[in-house]
């Protein structure tokens, strides 16, 4: 059963050096609060997995927590490249294992179903030329399909709209590969915008993301996805995504940003106090349109 | 009235989409072009984004494939695994609408790396869903500004597969839109120039192509943007030259 | 794009003799209106597929439309056996192909994904002893998994809460294997309680079941699932399920019931007029509790 | 105060469920028993039904696994494919709670056919999810009224697998509840009588068992239903003898 822990305690207890870690969310619901906490607690030699590394992994790579990245699209959405990732790969400082979106999600689907592999139609490009996807012949005809191996993270970290006292987790909007990434993991840690009474959520069953019995811990972290977004709660801080493109081109600026916004603050609340209050208010207001 | 190269490409790309088609829209120019088409001749164009969004009606140009506006105005949002396996892999996507850093004569797209994979000169974003889309959509349309770096005889890395070395897939690359002209692929799967923008010569195009280009028997001139196209482009904020 | 057709015309046009047909719905949303229309139009030699044959297939078997049944649970839910099915099998008059629920749904998952097979952990019982599920060795270790072949119905028939003018189909509550059965099919025919304007449904995106471009036809059929139910619209007619247990034990009573409630009526409206009006009203009222 | 055999079995079955467990509940007696347990010592019992319902809180006894009440009071409803693949196959179901037409000494359950499969004397419903549940739940508890037809040395058809011919699976059959007594499975995977209802003798049980029954070293008497248990049973309408 899910335990209520601070973001600090959840990471301290369940995220360890050398683990395979998945921070879920697809543009939406990216668990930045967890990512920053992992940086603060100086985890090392992690294998970071994520379809879309986004800024959160750029920051974690810059902070030196990762040896290895398993991914399918390492871009700054709508803006171009992830500069820290780019430089790290160009310098040969980061080991990478690369897939297409479909292949990566298929790996998670296998993990979530407890199977060793997942089938999909085969695709021929220079990724599969370098790392051939094994083929399996169908016993029911002449067809062959490709298979990819299960991905089973030690820990998947999720940010969601809310949870109830029993740790049942609710989210809606873009869910990308969140559910598969969570169910594939040995442990699931969740941060939420708020805890709401179970009785008030029983009619929201279409938004149930993960039942509490699968969840290790719940942490309350308002704005825990900033600068990513939570549909209907606050919008994406596009200005920061643009700003990061500038900061991240300069290792010194990146170091300073991490020092100020991550290492110098004890938690997400303190991080939020560093932002202009009208900025957060504006993001909240922008999200209040008809959903 | 004039427009930018980017704007012109979006308009020409938009014209290639037919009403009612299901188009899986990539980031950047394809996104602009698909939104132009939906506001003009293809109101029933089904905009699908690899974030899982089905049939979006964005009120303004989406900033990314994960824009909250796409979700708000969508028919539904699928887990991306369902989108790829139950819609793309099964042939229900008519058009893959893609950009990229490089394209070659077989329509192979590179969005992974400039230089060798293990020692890249520039490391790019990688496939995302592009390789899946190029493999499984019924036809692919690519939008890419043209110069010698972007149009090499063979791309540095095949991210999204074009036509095979010999022959032509029934699916795969159908059209390429650049800032010089419009291309299709002949029966041998080779890229072929079919039309040019006003004022552009075949020689201009050949000079910015990294291989001896095939030319259609009759080269037409691309009709200039209509006032309606320019209005929509302006409305979408795509008229200005932007970095991409 | 989906076309608006009567139940009669949809069946006349798209359900043909000798086809593999799937009437979807899991206890909930069983397309009885379609089933009865198939009987009325005297289709023959169908292969009927369904995880839970339920009364609708008992009636269709009694009417002689089916040569073959692909299924996983042939019971009268909460009451015991399906008597027509039982007698037909005991007399050797119906060919059967039998699975577990998981295996049958896995067959549909493969169909919906356009793959020749689907993997699952292997299970050993007398079904698999009689019809071994082939095993596939994982290329990523020593494990073996079982695989089942894709099931791709010619037509899947679905009943749902509503659709819009573009044929987008909405349903909620128990969905069982409805989505996979629909997406696995070459054609999808849908009956709905009502057509609602698209604009009014755009916020119901969590209940979107099948996008219109996948749907062949939409037919309006209020109470189209009776005696099965539509969550929040009308409840299950449990009394009829009990009554069928009695009727179906007697071939003559079964014949008479089919003659009166299926063959003698032109459509669902006429069928509903044969039922006591207070019975339908009571089922509607019972469904109006807090959902 | 007395109760029916059916009611007694439900109470004894209920006692075997521990609070907080996730139990996949079959139709009939298991459904009654699980609902008894949830109302008494196991309020946090997570009732899962193979219709995809997770964590139901039914206000009255559900009539079937597809009862609208289960949906109304559930935490969520999963597509059944997700339930079987992501929850059952992965070991997240603690208890499979099943009935059946026959059970044998290895805990094999038959719910498919009486007589030969190809020429059945009585054709039953078949597996549904029962075979999957018996294969993948951490332990299985079976409720089945006892007589020589229902307790043959070997069932006519193995629908839901018990322990293999030799040895014992770590998962699989753990307990059997009948109207005569309660059974477990010994380290060799063989069914073993561990307790009896008041007034039932070991000989009574043997006489209604189709093989030489193993008997635990100490046979205890099953405590009679408590007033609380009887109240709940009555509330659920399970006190009357019913056809099953």
Short mmCIF file of C-alpha atoms in Angstrom, two decimals, chain D residues 56-240:
data_model
loop_
_atom_site.label_atom_id
_atom_site.label_comp_id
_atom_site.label_asym_id
_atom_site.label_seq_id
_atom_site.Cartn_x
_atom_site.Cartn_y
_atom_site.Cartn_z
CA UNK D 56 -15.82 -2.77 -6.06
CA UNK D 57 -17.89 -1.87 -2.99
CA UNK D 58 -21.20 -3.43 -3.94
CA UNK D 59 -24.12 -2.16 -1.81
CA UNK D 60 -25.93 -5.50 -2.26
CA UNK D 61 -24.84 -8.91 -3.52
CA UNK D 62 -23.91 -8.49 -7.19
CA UNK D 63 -26.06 -10.70 -9.42
CA UNK D 64 -23.22 -11.34 -11.84
CA UNK D 65 -19.70 -10.18 -12.53
CA UNK D 66 -21.20 -7.67 -14.94
CA UNK D 67 -23.63 -6.14 -12.46
CA UNK D 68 -24.02 -2.35 -12.99
CA UNK D 69 -23.65 -1.92 -9.21
CA UNK D 70 -20.09 -3.22 -9.43
CA UNK D 71 -19.25 -0.54 -11.96
CA UNK D 72 -20.96 2.23 -10.01
CA UNK D 73 -19.00 1.49 -6.85
CA UNK D 74 -15.67 0.53 -8.38
CA UNK D 75 -12.34 2.29 -8.24
CA UNK D 76 -12.09 1.77 -11.98
CA UNK D 77 -13.06 -0.58 -14.76
CA UNK D 78 -10.28 -1.97 -16.92
CA UNK D 79 -10.51 -3.44 -20.39
CA UNK D 80 -10.35 -7.14 -19.57
CA UNK D 81 -7.18 -7.55 -21.62
CA UNK D 82 -5.38 -5.10 -19.32
CA UNK D 83 -6.69 -6.88 -16.23
CA UNK D 84 -5.44 -10.25 -17.39
CA UNK D 85 -2.10 -9.11 -18.79
CA UNK D 86 -1.06 -6.30 -16.45
CA UNK D 87 -2.52 -7.48 -13.16
CA UNK D 88 -3.16 -11.21 -13.20
CA UNK D 89 -0.27 -12.41 -15.40
CA UNK D 90 2.17 -10.24 -13.41
CA UNK D 91 1.31 -11.71 -10.03
CA UNK D 92 -0.66 -8.81 -8.56
CA UNK D 93 -3.69 -10.95 -7.73
CA UNK D 94 -3.26 -12.59 -4.32
CA UNK D 95 -6.22 -14.91 -4.36
CA UNK D 96 -8.17 -16.64 -7.09
CA UNK D 97 -11.55 -17.45 -5.58
CA UNK D 98 -13.29 -20.04 -7.70
CA UNK D 99 -16.14 -22.48 -7.96
CA UNK D 100 -16.50 -25.36 -10.38
CA UNK D 101 -18.44 -28.48 -11.23
CA UNK D 102 -15.71 -30.97 -10.23
CA UNK D 103 -12.46 -30.92 -8.33
CA UNK D 104 -9.92 -33.73 -7.96
CA UNK D 105 -7.13 -34.70 -5.55
CA UNK D 106 -4.60 -32.39 -7.31
CA UNK D 107 -6.95 -29.42 -7.12
CA UNK D 108 -7.75 -29.51 -10.82
CA UNK D 109 -11.09 -27.85 -11.45
CA UNK D 110 -13.53 -28.77 -14.18
CA UNK D 111 -16.07 -26.25 -15.41
CA UNK D 112 -16.09 -27.36 -19.02
CA UNK D 113 -17.80 -30.67 -19.52
CA UNK D 114 -19.16 -33.79 -17.81
CA UNK D 115 -18.24 -36.81 -19.88
CA UNK D 116 -15.93 -36.77 -22.91
CA UNK D 117 -15.20 -33.36 -24.46
CA UNK D 118 -16.28 -34.40 -27.95
CA UNK D 119 -19.41 -36.19 -26.82
CA UNK D 120 -20.35 -34.50 -23.60
CA UNK D 121 -22.98 -35.75 -21.24
CA UNK D 122 -23.35 -32.23 -19.92
CA UNK D 123 -21.71 -29.30 -21.59
CA UNK D 124 -20.87 -26.59 -19.00
CA UNK D 125 -19.86 -22.95 -19.44
CA UNK D 126 -16.13 -23.40 -19.93
CA UNK D 127 -13.23 -21.53 -18.45
CA UNK D 128 -13.97 -17.86 -18.78
CA UNK D 129 -11.08 -16.46 -16.80
CA UNK D 130 -10.95 -19.39 -14.35
CA UNK D 131 -8.04 -21.20 -16.01
CA UNK D 132 -6.09 -17.93 -16.21
CA UNK D 133 -6.84 -17.16 -12.58
CA UNK D 134 -5.89 -20.64 -11.37
CA UNK D 135 -2.65 -20.38 -13.35
CA UNK D 136 -1.51 -16.94 -12.27
CA UNK D 137 -3.09 -15.95 -8.93
CA UNK D 138 -0.72 -16.39 -5.97
CA UNK D 139 -3.05 -18.90 -4.40
CA UNK D 140 -6.40 -20.36 -5.26
CA UNK D 141 -9.28 -21.03 -2.92
CA UNK D 142 -12.11 -23.16 -4.23
CA UNK D 143 -15.67 -23.46 -2.95
CA UNK D 144 -17.57 -26.52 -4.07
CA UNK D 145 -20.29 -28.65 -2.48
CA UNK D 146 -19.05 -32.17 -1.90
CA UNK D 147 -20.32 -35.46 -3.30
CA UNK D 148 -18.83 -38.34 -5.28
CA UNK D 149 -19.69 -36.77 -8.64
CA UNK D 150 -18.04 -33.53 -7.72
CA UNK D 151 -15.02 -35.12 -6.03
CA UNK D 152 -13.68 -37.71 -8.48
CA UNK D 153 -10.07 -38.94 -8.30
CA UNK D 154 -9.52 -37.20 -11.63
CA UNK D 155 -11.83 -34.62 -13.16
CA UNK D 156 -13.39 -35.33 -16.57
CA UNK D 157 -11.67 -32.25 -17.98
CA UNK D 158 -9.01 -30.00 -16.50
CA UNK D 159 -10.28 -26.48 -16.98
CA UNK D 160 -8.34 -24.72 -14.21
CA UNK D 161 -5.05 -26.41 -13.46
CA UNK D 162 -4.28 -27.58 -9.95
CA UNK D 163 -0.96 -28.98 -8.79
CA UNK D 164 0.91 -31.03 -11.38
CA UNK D 165 0.83 -34.84 -11.33
CA UNK D 166 3.91 -34.83 -9.14
CA UNK D 167 4.96 -32.03 -6.85
CA UNK D 168 3.40 -28.76 -5.90
CA UNK D 169 3.45 -25.40 -7.62
CA UNK D 170 4.35 -22.45 -5.41
CA UNK D 171 1.16 -20.93 -6.72
CA UNK D 172 -2.06 -22.84 -7.29
CA UNK D 173 -4.62 -24.52 -5.04
CA UNK D 174 -4.31 -23.60 -1.36
CA UNK D 175 -7.71 -24.38 0.13
CA UNK D 176 -10.96 -26.08 -0.70
CA UNK D 177 -14.18 -25.33 1.14
CA UNK D 178 -17.03 -27.81 0.92
CA UNK D 179 -20.21 -28.41 2.88
CA UNK D 180 -18.41 -31.11 4.88
CA UNK D 181 -15.09 -29.56 5.73
CA UNK D 182 -12.03 -27.58 4.84
CA UNK D 183 -9.01 -28.87 2.92
CA UNK D 184 -5.50 -27.72 2.17
CA UNK D 185 -2.82 -29.21 -0.08
CA UNK D 186 0.20 -30.97 1.39
CA UNK D 187 3.80 -30.56 0.29
CA UNK D 188 3.21 -33.17 -2.42
CA UNK D 189 0.33 -31.12 -3.84
CA UNK D 190 -2.31 -33.58 -2.65
CA UNK D 191 -5.61 -32.44 -1.17
CA UNK D 192 -5.78 -32.98 2.63
CA UNK D 193 -8.68 -32.67 5.04
CA UNK D 194 -7.85 -30.25 7.87
CA UNK D 195 -11.19 -29.56 9.55
CA UNK D 196 -14.83 -30.50 9.53
CA UNK D 197 -18.12 -28.83 10.37
CA UNK D 198 -19.64 -29.70 13.75
CA UNK D 199 -21.29 -33.09 13.50
CA UNK D 200 -19.41 -34.21 10.43
CA UNK D 201 -17.05 -37.19 10.78
CA UNK D 202 -13.94 -38.01 8.80
CA UNK D 203 -15.76 -41.05 7.55
CA UNK D 204 -18.60 -38.86 6.21
CA UNK D 205 -16.05 -36.91 4.25
CA UNK D 206 -14.28 -40.01 2.93
CA UNK D 207 -17.59 -41.44 1.77
CA UNK D 208 -18.15 -38.43 -0.41
CA UNK D 209 -14.62 -38.31 -1.80
CA UNK D 210 -13.68 -40.31 -4.90
CA UNK D 211 -10.18 -41.27 -3.76
CA UNK D 212 -8.44 -42.33 -0.51
CA UNK D 213 -8.36 -38.98 1.19
CA UNK D 214 -5.32 -37.68 3.05
CA UNK D 215 -6.13 -36.47 6.52
CA UNK D 216 -4.17 -33.90 8.52
CA UNK D 217 -2.60 -35.12 11.76
CA UNK D 218 -4.98 -33.02 13.78
CA UNK D 219 -8.46 -32.43 12.53
CA UNK D 220 -10.15 -29.42 14.05
CA UNK D 221 -13.78 -28.51 14.14
CA UNK D 222 -14.86 -25.50 12.11
CA UNK D 223 -16.19 -22.85 14.49
CA UNK D 224 -19.90 -22.28 13.90
CA UNK D 225 -21.04 -19.04 12.26
CA UNK D 226 -20.96 -16.05 14.60
CA UNK D 227 -24.01 -13.85 14.97
CA UNK D 228 -22.18 -11.14 13.01
CA UNK D 229 -21.49 -13.57 10.19
CA UNK D 230 -25.09 -14.68 10.11
CA UNK D 231 -26.30 -11.08 10.08
CA UNK D 232 -24.16 -10.25 7.08
CA UNK D 233 -25.20 -13.40 5.32
CA UNK D 234 -28.83 -12.51 5.82
CA UNK D 235 -28.23 -8.96 4.66
CA UNK D 236 -26.72 -10.36 1.47
CA UNK D 237 -29.64 -12.69 0.95
CA UNK D 238 -27.33 -15.67 1.04
CA UNK D 239 -29.03 -17.41 3.96
CA UNK D 240 -31.59 -19.16 1.85
#
